[in-house]
Coordinates of C-alpha atoms in Angstrom, one line a residue:
M519 CA -16.9 -25.3 94.9
R520 CA -17.0 -21.9 93.2
I521 CA -14.2 -20.8 90.9
N522 CA -13.1 -17.2 90.9
L523 CA -13.0 -16.2 87.2
K524 CA -11.6 -12.7 87.6
P525 CA -7.9 -13.7 87.6
M526 CA -8.5 -15.9 84.5
K527 CA -10.2 -13.0 82.7
T528 CA -7.3 -10.7 83.6
I529 CA -4.8 -13.2 82.2
Y530 CA -6.8 -13.6 78.9
T531 CA -7.0 -9.9 78.6
L532 CA -3.3 -9.4 79.1
L533 CA -2.5 -12.2 76.6
Y534 CA -4.9 -10.6 74.0
I535 CA -3.3 -7.1 74.5
L536 CA 0.2 -8.7 74.3
S537 CA -0.7 -10.5 71.1
I538 CA -2.0 -7.2 69.5
T539 CA 1.1 -5.4 70.6
C540 CA 3.4 -8.0 69.2
C541 CA 1.4 -8.2 66.0
S542 CA 1.4 -4.4 65.7
F543 CA 5.2 -4.4 66.4
G544 CA 5.7 -7.1 63.8
Q545 CA 3.7 -5.3 61.2
G546 CA 5.6 -2.1 61.9
V547 CA 8.9 -3.8 61.4
K548 CA 7.7 -5.2 58.1
L549 CA 6.4 -1.8 56.9
A550 CA 9.7 -0.1 57.9
K551 CA 11.5 -2.7 55.8
A552 CA 9.1 -2.2 52.9
D553 CA 9.4 1.6 53.1
K554 CA 13.2 1.3 52.7
K555 CA 12.8 -0.8 49.6
Y556 CA 10.2 1.7 48.3
E557 CA 12.5 4.7 48.9
K558 CA 15.2 2.9 46.9
Y559 CA 12.7 2.2 44.0
A560 CA 12.9 -1.5 44.6
Y561 CA 9.1 -1.7 44.0
I562 CA 8.9 -5.4 43.5
D563 CA 10.4 -6.2 46.9
A564 CA 8.3 -3.4 48.5
I565 CA 5.1 -4.8 46.9
E566 CA 5.7 -8.3 48.3
I567 CA 5.9 -7.0 51.8
Y568 CA 3.1 -4.4 51.5
E569 CA 0.7 -7.1 50.1
K570 CA 1.5 -9.5 53.0
V571 CA 0.8 -6.8 55.6
A572 CA -2.5 -5.9 53.8
E573 CA -3.6 -9.5 53.7
K574 CA -3.3 -9.5 57.5
G575 CA -6.0 -6.9 57.6
Y576 CA -3.8 -3.9 58.2
K577 CA -5.1 -0.7 56.6
S578 CA -3.7 2.8 56.3
V579 CA -3.5 5.7 53.9
D580 CA 0.3 5.4 53.8
L581 CA 0.2 1.6 53.0
F582 CA -2.3 1.9 50.1
Q583 CA -0.6 5.0 48.7
K584 CA 2.8 3.3 48.5
L585 CA 1.4 0.0 47.4
G586 CA -0.6 1.7 44.6
N587 CA 2.4 3.8 43.6
A588 CA 4.7 0.8 43.5
Y589 CA 2.3 -0.9 41.1
Y590 CA 1.7 2.4 39.2
F591 CA 5.3 3.2 38.6
N592 CA 6.1 -0.4 37.6
G593 CA 3.4 -0.2 34.9
N594 CA 1.0 -2.7 36.6
L595 CA -2.0 -0.4 36.4
D596 CA -4.6 -3.1 37.0
K597 CA -3.3 -3.9 40.5
A598 CA -2.6 -0.2 41.1
A599 CA -6.3 0.4 40.6
K600 CA -7.1 -2.1 43.4
S601 CA -4.7 -0.5 45.8
Y602 CA -6.0 3.0 45.1
D603 CA -9.6 1.7 45.4
A604 CA -8.7 0.5 48.9
L605 CA -7.1 3.9 49.6
F606 CA -10.2 5.9 48.7
A607 CA -12.4 3.4 50.6
L608 CA -10.8 4.7 53.8
N609 CA -12.5 8.1 53.1
E610 CA -9.4 9.9 54.3
E611 CA -8.0 13.1 52.7
V612 CA -5.2 12.4 50.2
A613 CA -3.2 14.6 47.9
P614 CA -4.9 15.6 44.6
E615 CA -2.3 13.6 42.6
Y616 CA -3.9 10.4 43.9
Y617 CA -7.2 11.3 42.2
F618 CA -5.3 11.6 38.9
R619 CA -3.5 8.3 39.4
Y620 CA -6.7 6.5 40.4
A621 CA -8.4 8.0 37.3
Q622 CA -5.6 6.7 35.1
T623 CA -5.7 3.2 36.6
L624 CA -9.5 3.1 36.2
K625 CA -9.0 3.6 32.5
A626 CA -6.6 0.6 32.5
I627 CA -9.5 -1.6 33.6
G628 CA -12.0 0.0 31.2
N629 CA -14.0 1.9 33.8
Y630 CA -14.0 5.3 32.0
E631 CA -17.2 6.5 33.7
K632 CA -15.6 6.3 37.2
S633 CA -12.3 7.6 35.8
N634 CA -14.1 10.7 34.5
Q635 CA -15.7 11.2 38.0
Y636 CA -12.2 11.2 39.6
M637 CA -10.9 13.5 36.9
E638 CA -13.7 15.9 37.8
L639 CA -12.6 15.8 41.5
F640 CA -9.0 16.2 40.5
A641 CA -9.7 19.2 38.4
A642 CA -11.7 20.8 41.3
K643 CA -8.9 20.3 43.7
T644 CA -6.0 21.8 41.6
N645 CA -5.0 24.3 39.0
D646 CA -3.3 21.5 37.2
S647 CA -3.2 21.6 33.3
R648 CA -4.2 17.9 33.2
G649 CA -7.5 18.8 34.9
K650 CA -8.0 21.8 32.7
L651 CA -7.5 19.6 29.6
F652 CA -10.1 17.3 30.8
L653 CA -12.6 20.0 31.6
Q654 CA -12.1 21.5 28.1
N655 CA -12.8 18.2 26.4
K656 CA -14.8 15.7 28.5
N657 CA -15.8 13.9 25.3
Y658 CA -12.2 13.2 24.4
L659 CA -12.9 9.6 23.7
N660 CA -14.9 10.7 20.6
D661 CA -11.9 12.6 19.3
I662 CA -9.7 9.5 19.8
D663 CA -12.2 7.4 17.9
V664 CA -11.9 9.8 14.9
N665 CA -8.2 8.9 14.6
T666 CA -8.7 5.2 15.2
G667 CA -8.0 3.0 12.2
K668 CA -5.0 4.9 10.7
Y669 CA -2.6 2.1 11.7
I670 CA -2.4 -1.6 10.7
L671 CA -0.8 -3.5 13.6
D672 CA 1.2 -6.7 13.8
T673 CA 3.4 -8.4 16.4
T674 CA 7.1 -9.0 16.0
T675 CA 9.1 -12.2 16.5
I676 CA 11.9 -10.6 18.6
N677 CA 9.9 -10.3 21.9
S678 CA 11.0 -12.3 25.0
E679 CA 9.5 -12.9 28.4
F680 CA 11.4 -9.9 29.7
Y681 CA 11.4 -6.2 28.9
D682 CA 11.7 -5.4 25.1
Y683 CA 11.2 -1.8 24.1
G684 CA 12.7 1.4 22.6
P685 CA 13.3 0.4 19.0
S686 CA 15.3 2.7 16.7
F687 CA 16.1 2.5 12.9
F688 CA 19.8 1.9 12.1
G689 CA 20.0 1.6 8.3
N690 CA 18.1 -1.5 7.4
K691 CA 18.3 -2.8 10.9
I692 CA 16.6 -2.2 14.2
V693 CA 18.4 -1.6 17.5
F694 CA 16.3 -2.0 20.7
T695 CA 16.4 -2.4 24.4
S696 CA 16.0 -5.7 26.3
S697 CA 16.5 -7.2 29.7
R698 CA 16.7 -10.7 28.2
S699 CA 19.5 -12.9 29.7
D700 CA 20.2 -14.7 26.4
G701 CA 22.9 -12.6 24.7
N702 CA 23.3 -10.2 27.6
Q703 CA 27.0 -9.6 28.4
Y704 CA 26.3 -9.5 32.1
T705 CA 24.1 -11.5 34.5
K706 CA 23.7 -8.9 37.2
I707 CA 20.1 -8.7 38.5
H708 CA 18.6 -5.2 38.9
D709 CA 17.0 -4.7 42.3
W710 CA 14.1 -2.7 40.7
T711 CA 13.0 -5.2 38.1
K712 CA 14.4 -8.6 39.2
Q713 CA 15.7 -9.0 35.7
T714 CA 19.2 -8.4 34.2
F715 CA 20.2 -4.8 33.4
T716 CA 19.1 -3.8 29.9
D717 CA 21.4 -4.0 26.9
L718 CA 21.1 -2.8 23.4
F719 CA 20.4 -5.5 20.8
I720 CA 20.4 -5.4 17.0
V721 CA 18.2 -7.3 14.5
S722 CA 18.1 -7.3 10.7
M723 CA 15.0 -6.3 8.8
N724 CA 14.1 -7.9 5.5
A725 CA 12.4 -6.2 2.5
E726 CA 8.9 -6.8 4.0
G727 CA 9.9 -5.2 7.3
K728 CA 10.1 -8.5 9.2
L729 CA 12.7 -8.8 11.9
E730 CA 15.2 -11.7 11.9
Q731 CA 18.1 -12.9 14.1
V732 CA 18.7 -10.9 17.3
E733 CA 22.3 -10.2 18.4
N734 CA 24.0 -8.1 21.1
F735 CA 24.7 -4.7 19.7
S736 CA 28.1 -3.7 21.0
K737 CA 30.5 -4.8 23.7
T738 CA 31.8 -1.2 24.1
I739 CA 28.3 0.3 24.4
N740 CA 26.7 -2.3 26.6
T741 CA 27.9 -2.3 30.2
K742 CA 26.9 -3.9 33.5
F743 CA 24.4 -1.1 33.9
N744 CA 21.3 -0.2 31.8
E745 CA 21.6 1.0 28.2
S746 CA 18.4 2.0 26.2
S747 CA 16.7 4.0 23.5
P748 CA 19.4 4.9 21.0
V749 CA 19.1 7.2 18.0
F750 CA 21.5 7.2 15.0
T751 CA 22.6 9.9 12.5
K752 CA 21.7 9.1 8.8
D753 CA 25.3 8.3 7.9
G754 CA 25.3 5.7 10.7
K755 CA 28.5 7.1 12.2
T756 CA 27.1 8.8 15.4
M757 CA 24.8 7.5 18.0
Y758 CA 23.1 9.0 21.1
F759 CA 21.8 6.7 23.7
T760 CA 20.6 6.4 27.4
R761 CA 22.7 4.8 30.0
N762 CA 22.9 4.8 33.8
N763 CA 25.4 7.3 35.2
Y764 CA 28.4 5.1 34.4
N765 CA 31.3 5.6 32.0
D766 CA 35.0 4.6 31.8
G767 CA 34.5 2.1 34.6
K768 CA 33.2 4.8 37.0
K769 CA 29.7 5.2 38.4
R770 CA 28.3 8.4 40.0
K771 CA 25.2 8.8 42.2
S772 CA 22.9 11.7 42.9
D773 CA 22.8 13.4 46.2
D774 CA 20.2 10.9 47.4
K775 CA 22.4 8.0 46.4
V776 CA 20.6 6.9 43.2
I777 CA 22.4 6.2 39.9
L778 CA 20.3 8.2 37.4
E779 CA 20.1 8.1 33.6
K780 CA 22.1 10.2 31.3
I781 CA 22.5 10.7 27.5
Y782 CA 25.8 9.6 25.9
K783 CA 27.3 10.1 22.5
A784 CA 29.4 7.6 20.6
V785 CA 31.1 7.6 17.2
L786 CA 31.9 4.7 14.9
V787 CA 35.6 4.3 14.2
N788 CA 36.9 1.3 12.3
N789 CA 33.5 -0.5 12.8
E790 CA 33.7 -0.1 16.5
W791 CA 31.7 2.3 18.7
S792 CA 34.2 4.5 20.7
N793 CA 34.7 7.9 22.1
I794 CA 31.8 7.5 24.5
T795 CA 31.1 10.8 26.1
E796 CA 28.4 12.2 28.4
L797 CA 26.4 15.1 26.9
P798 CA 27.3 18.4 28.6
F799 CA 23.8 19.2 29.8
S800 CA 23.5 15.9 31.8
N801 CA 23.7 16.1 35.5
D802 CA 24.1 13.6 38.4
N803 CA 21.0 15.0 40.1
Y804 CA 18.4 14.8 37.4
K805 CA 17.6 12.5 34.5
T806 CA 18.2 13.0 30.8
A807 CA 17.0 10.2 28.6
H808 CA 15.5 8.9 25.3
P809 CA 17.3 11.1 22.6
A810 CA 15.7 11.9 19.2
L811 CA 17.1 13.8 16.2
S812 CA 15.4 16.3 14.0
A813 CA 15.2 15.6 10.3
D814 CA 18.2 17.9 9.6
E815 CA 20.1 16.5 12.6
K816 CA 20.7 20.0 14.0
T817 CA 18.4 19.5 17.0
L818 CA 18.4 16.9 19.7
Y819 CA 15.1 16.2 21.6
F820 CA 15.1 14.3 24.9
A821 CA 13.2 13.7 28.1
S822 CA 14.3 15.1 31.5
N823 CA 13.1 16.1 34.9
M824 CA 15.8 18.9 35.2
P825 CA 14.9 22.0 37.2
G826 CA 12.3 24.1 35.5
S827 CA 10.3 21.0 34.3
Y828 CA 6.5 21.2 34.5
G829 CA 6.1 17.5 35.6
N830 CA 7.7 14.2 36.3
S831 CA 9.3 14.2 32.9
D832 CA 9.3 16.9 30.3
L833 CA 10.4 17.1 26.7
Y834 CA 13.3 19.4 25.8
K835 CA 15.3 20.3 22.7
V836 CA 18.9 21.4 22.3
S837 CA 20.7 22.7 19.2
I838 CA 23.8 21.0 17.7
D839 CA 26.1 23.3 15.7
K840 CA 28.3 22.3 12.8
N841 CA 31.2 21.5 15.1
G842 CA 29.0 19.2 17.2
K843 CA 28.7 21.6 20.2
F844 CA 25.4 21.7 22.1
G845 CA 23.5 24.8 23.0
T846 CA 21.3 25.4 26.0
P847 CA 18.4 23.0 26.5
E848 CA 14.9 24.5 25.9
N849 CA 11.7 23.2 27.4
L850 CA 9.1 22.6 24.8
G851 CA 6.6 24.5 26.8
P852 CA 3.0 23.9 28.2
T853 CA 1.5 23.0 24.8
I854 CA 3.5 19.8 24.9
N855 CA 4.5 19.3 28.6
T856 CA 2.1 18.7 31.5
E857 CA 2.5 18.0 35.2
G858 CA 2.5 14.3 34.2
R859 CA 5.0 12.3 32.2
E860 CA 6.0 13.3 28.6
T861 CA 8.7 10.9 27.3
F862 CA 10.2 9.0 24.4
P863 CA 10.2 11.7 21.8
F864 CA 10.5 11.0 18.0
I865 CA 10.8 13.4 15.1
D866 CA 9.5 12.2 11.7
A867 CA 10.6 13.2 8.3
N868 CA 8.3 16.2 8.3
N869 CA 9.6 17.3 11.7
N870 CA 6.4 16.4 13.5
L871 CA 6.8 15.4 17.1
I872 CA 5.5 12.1 18.3
F873 CA 5.8 11.3 22.0
A874 CA 4.3 9.3 24.9
S875 CA 2.3 11.0 27.6
D876 CA 0.0 10.3 30.5
G877 CA -0.7 14.0 31.1
H878 CA -2.7 14.5 27.8
L879 CA -6.1 12.9 27.4
G880 CA -5.7 9.2 26.5
L881 CA -7.0 5.7 26.8
G882 CA -5.0 4.8 29.9
G883 CA -1.3 4.7 31.0
L884 CA 1.0 6.3 28.5
D885 CA -0.5 7.1 25.2
I886 CA 1.2 8.1 22.0
F887 CA 0.5 11.6 20.6
E888 CA 1.5 13.6 17.5
A889 CA 2.1 17.3 17.5
K890 CA 2.4 18.8 14.0
A891 CA 5.4 21.0 13.3
N892 CA 4.5 24.7 13.1
G893 CA 7.6 26.7 12.3
K894 CA 9.9 26.4 15.3
S895 CA 7.2 25.2 17.6
F896 CA 4.5 22.5 17.6
E897 CA 0.7 22.5 17.4
K898 CA -1.6 21.0 20.1
P899 CA -0.9 17.3 20.5
I900 CA -3.4 14.8 19.0
N901 CA -3.9 11.3 20.4
I902 CA -3.1 8.9 17.4
G903 CA -5.9 6.5 18.5
K904 CA -6.3 2.8 18.5
P905 CA -4.9 0.3 17.8
V906 CA -1.5 1.8 18.6
N907 CA -2.8 3.2 21.9
S908 CA -4.4 0.9 24.4
T909 CA -5.5 1.0 28.1
K910 CA -1.9 0.3 29.2
D911 CA 1.5 1.9 28.5
D912 CA 2.2 2.6 24.8
F913 CA 5.5 4.4 24.0
G914 CA 8.7 4.3 22.0
Y915 CA 7.1 5.1 18.5
V916 CA 9.4 5.3 15.4
V917 CA 8.5 5.3 11.7
N918 CA 10.5 5.5 8.5
S919 CA 9.8 7.3 5.2
E920 CA 8.0 4.2 3.9
N921 CA 5.4 4.5 6.7
L922 CA 6.7 1.3 8.4
G923 CA 7.1 1.7 12.1
F924 CA 7.5 0.1 15.5
F925 CA 6.5 1.0 19.1
S926 CA 6.5 -0.6 22.6
S927 CA 3.6 -1.6 24.8
N928 CA 2.8 -3.6 27.9
R929 CA -0.7 -4.2 26.7
D930 CA -2.6 -7.4 27.5
G931 CA -1.7 -10.4 25.3
G932 CA 2.0 -9.6 25.1
K933 CA 4.8 -12.1 25.5
G934 CA 6.8 -10.2 28.1
F935 CA 6.7 -7.2 30.5
D936 CA 7.1 -4.8 27.5
D937 CA 6.8 -5.9 23.9
I938 CA 7.7 -4.4 20.5
Y939 CA 5.0 -4.2 17.9
T940 CA 5.2 -3.2 14.2
F941 CA 2.7 -1.1 12.2
K942 CA 2.1 0.3 8.7
I943 CA 0.4 3.7 8.4
C944 CA -2.7 3.2 6.4
T945 CA -2.2 5.5 3.4
H946 CA -4.2 5.5 0.2
I947 CA -3.6 6.8 -3.4
L948 CA -6.5 8.9 -4.8
T949 CA -6.2 9.4 -8.5
G950 CA -8.5 10.4 -11.4
I951 CA -8.8 12.0 -14.8
I952 CA -10.1 15.5 -15.6
T953 CA -12.3 15.6 -18.7
D954 CA -14.8 17.8 -20.5
A955 CA -18.3 17.0 -19.3
E956 CA -19.8 17.1 -22.8
T957 CA -17.1 16.0 -25.2
K958 CA -15.3 13.7 -22.8
E959 CA -12.1 15.3 -24.0
I960 CA -9.1 15.0 -21.6
L961 CA -8.3 18.3 -20.0
P962 CA -4.5 18.6 -19.3
D963 CA -3.0 21.2 -17.0
A964 CA -6.2 21.5 -14.9
K965 CA -5.6 22.7 -11.4
V966 CA -6.6 20.1 -8.8
T967 CA -6.9 20.9 -5.1
L968 CA -7.3 18.6 -2.2
F969 CA -9.2 19.7 1.0
D970 CA -9.9 17.8 4.2
D971 CA -13.4 17.5 5.7
K972 CA -13.1 21.0 7.2
M973 CA -12.2 22.5 3.8
T974 CA -8.6 23.1 4.9
L975 CA -6.2 23.1 2.0
I976 CA -4.1 19.9 2.0
S977 CA -2.4 19.9 -1.4
E978 CA -2.4 21.2 -4.9
T979 CA -1.3 19.7 -8.2
I980 CA -1.6 20.2 -12.0
A981 CA -3.2 17.4 -14.1
S982 CA -0.7 15.8 -16.5
E983 CA -0.9 15.8 -20.3
K984 CA -3.3 12.9 -20.0
G985 CA -5.5 14.7 -17.5
I986 CA -4.4 12.6 -14.6
Y987 CA -4.0 13.8 -11.0
Q988 CA -2.8 11.9 -7.9
F989 CA -2.8 12.6 -4.2
K990 CA -1.5 10.5 -1.2
I991 CA -4.2 10.6 1.5
E992 CA -4.8 9.1 4.9
C993 CA -7.2 6.2 5.1
I994 CA -9.6 7.3 7.8
K995 CA -10.4 10.8 6.6
K996 CA -13.0 12.3 4.3
Y997 CA -11.7 14.6 1.5
Y998 CA -12.9 17.0 -1.2
V999 CA -11.2 17.3 -4.6
R1000 CA -11.7 20.4 -6.6
A1001 CA -10.8 20.8 -10.3
S1002 CA -10.6 24.1 -12.2
K1003 CA -9.5 25.3 -15.6
E1004 CA -9.7 28.5 -17.6
T1005 CA -13.0 28.8 -19.6
Y1006 CA -14.5 26.0 -17.5
N1007 CA -16.7 26.0 -14.4
T1008 CA -15.0 24.7 -11.2
N1009 CA -16.3 21.3 -10.0
E1010 CA -15.8 19.6 -6.7
K1011 CA -16.3 16.0 -5.5
S1012 CA -16.1 14.4 -2.1
F1013 CA -14.3 11.2 -1.3
D1014 CA -15.3 9.2 1.8
A1015 CA -12.9 7.7 4.3
V1016 CA -11.4 4.2 3.5
S1017 CA -9.8 1.7 5.8
I1018 CA -7.4 -0.2 3.5
I1019 CA -4.1 0.5 1.8
G1020 CA -4.7 0.8 -1.9
T1021 CA -5.8 3.1 -4.7
S1022 CA -9.1 4.7 -5.6
T1023 CA -10.3 6.6 -8.6
L1024 CA -12.3 9.8 -8.6
D1025 CA -12.8 11.3 -12.1
I1026 CA -14.0 14.9 -12.4
E1027 CA -15.8 16.4 -15.3
L1028 CA -15.8 20.1 -16.0
K1029 CA -18.5 22.0 -17.9
R1030 CA -17.4 24.8 -20.3
N1031 CA -18.6 28.3 -19.5
V1032 CA -21.6 28.9 -21.8
F1033 CA -22.4 32.3 -20.5
P1034 CA -20.4 35.5 -20.3
I1035 CA -19.9 37.0 -16.9
E1036 CA -21.0 40.5 -17.5
V1037 CA -21.3 43.7 -15.4
G1038 CA -24.2 43.1 -13.0
T1039 CA -24.1 39.3 -13.0
D1040 CA -25.3 37.9 -9.7
L1041 CA -22.7 35.4 -8.8
A1042 CA -24.7 34.1 -5.8
K1043 CA -27.4 33.0 -8.2
L1044 CA -25.0 31.8 -10.8
F1045 CA -23.2 29.5 -8.4
N1046 CA -26.1 28.8 -6.1
I1047 CA -24.4 30.4 -3.2
S1048 CA -26.4 30.5 0.0
I1049 CA -26.7 33.4 2.4
I1050 CA -23.5 33.6 4.4
Y1051 CA -24.1 33.5 8.2
F1052 CA -21.7 34.2 11.1
D1053 CA -21.9 32.5 14.4
L1054 CA -23.2 34.7 17.2
D1055 CA -20.6 37.3 18.3
K1056 CA -18.0 35.6 16.0
W1057 CA -16.0 37.0 13.1
N1058 CA -14.4 33.9 11.7
I1059 CA -15.7 32.3 8.5
R1060 CA -17.7 29.1 9.0
P1061 CA -16.8 26.0 7.0
D1062 CA -20.1 26.0 5.1
A1063 CA -19.5 29.7 4.1
A1064 CA -15.9 29.0 3.2
E1065 CA -16.9 26.4 0.6
D1066 CA -19.2 29.0 -1.2
L1067 CA -16.5 31.7 -0.9
E1068 CA -14.0 29.4 -2.6
K1069 CA -16.2 29.4 -5.7
I1070 CA -15.9 33.2 -5.9
I1071 CA -12.2 33.0 -5.4
Q1072 CA -11.9 30.6 -8.3
V1073 CA -13.8 33.0 -10.6
L1074 CA -11.6 35.9 -9.5
Q1075 CA -8.5 33.7 -10.3
Q1076 CA -9.9 33.0 -13.8
Y1077 CA -10.8 36.7 -14.4
P1078 CA -8.1 38.7 -12.6
A1079 CA -9.4 42.0 -13.9
M1080 CA -12.9 41.4 -12.5
T1081 CA -14.2 43.4 -9.6
I1082 CA -17.1 42.4 -7.4
D1083 CA -19.5 44.0 -4.9

């Protein structure tokens, strides 16, 4: 008996097609659900669904873009790297921004060689400042290494298994942000983080800078929504802080139905924070967050994505007049801001700007940068190096006048999602005595000048009656110390970099002038000055020439009536 197999084959084929159709329909339903979560920034829920779909073997550009982004914006750069790796394995055309994000996540797993390759591709595809910065300095890791070692790091005891970040000095206490449930006024869970909404907490700091008992900061400041990143005036009577768009029991949403962040002000009245008001430049449709005050408290700095921003988050400043009224916010410009994220500004006692960025060249994720104050603007930002910066997100830097500071990071080895670390800036005291080279007699009132390794003037002082001078220097830098006194030859000594907090001695001896400087004296021979060269097609004085020319300047200062050819 022969069996006709054609009907059976047809049935199996139909069942197979049906199973594929049902499977595809099921995956489509899941992806649609995940997309809705993604669009509402509920990245944790979206990730769970996207991952399950991917495990079934489903692959698409849209899937791996959104999965990678969900990890990326949640600070999970390691897993974002895997998703972007799968994205680029599809060999499909994607937006240039994904080349940048992939490069960032590759840094997070230590693959700088491949990261540089994707930064090359990113730079070739755009006119983006981040690409230009990379092309201008492909050896940026060497520059970061130069600044490494300036900070001495330690952990703090206040970290929890949740988010802990955004510390701020408040007298001899620290106020910080946390999503911990212990001590939180409310137990409402945030859809985006699956943790309670953040509150502000306060902790005492002892004489050694160690943090002690944690308490909830204020029942009037903390609400059922997020509060974070406060800053306080020196008198402790005014604070600025970040909160979701919620005040006086009312919440407001943006046009796309999201409750964004705004900066609020509060004043201390009878030991209670009150008069909570939204700052006038805040808006329902863009973010303003992470306030910082200038040293004179006449300028407020903050992060925002308001119209006119260069990137996802820019740094701005706004004036505060004597009556507490605010001017018009000003973008800090392209020297500071990039098409990436610039956030968590801080202004130190010298009005230098310290901030976090993923747009400037760093080790991975957000790195912390310093931009020296230069009049009303800032110089080019410099990466402050390891160990403060890591391959992950590092941000929320603050430091006091005693060089004690804190910052936040989600680096490996932490206790929670974000942790707060403490540091001391490694500074050193360089001191010495100026004496006569032959008689060993102490030489008071000698002029002593400090230069860095590029012969840039750092500081000047006059030796005391006992011939003693003193400079405060940074640990990791090489310096030159020059001493001069009338009727003596100028002498200069170098001081190599150190890596510990402490004091070092560098005595300098001066030889008395034993010869008259007469008409026709060859100063080049007298002071062993080399021929001065200029770089090809350049007019500027080279560092080696500057050192020799300084000797001539010293002679002219000692003999004001002298003329030279």
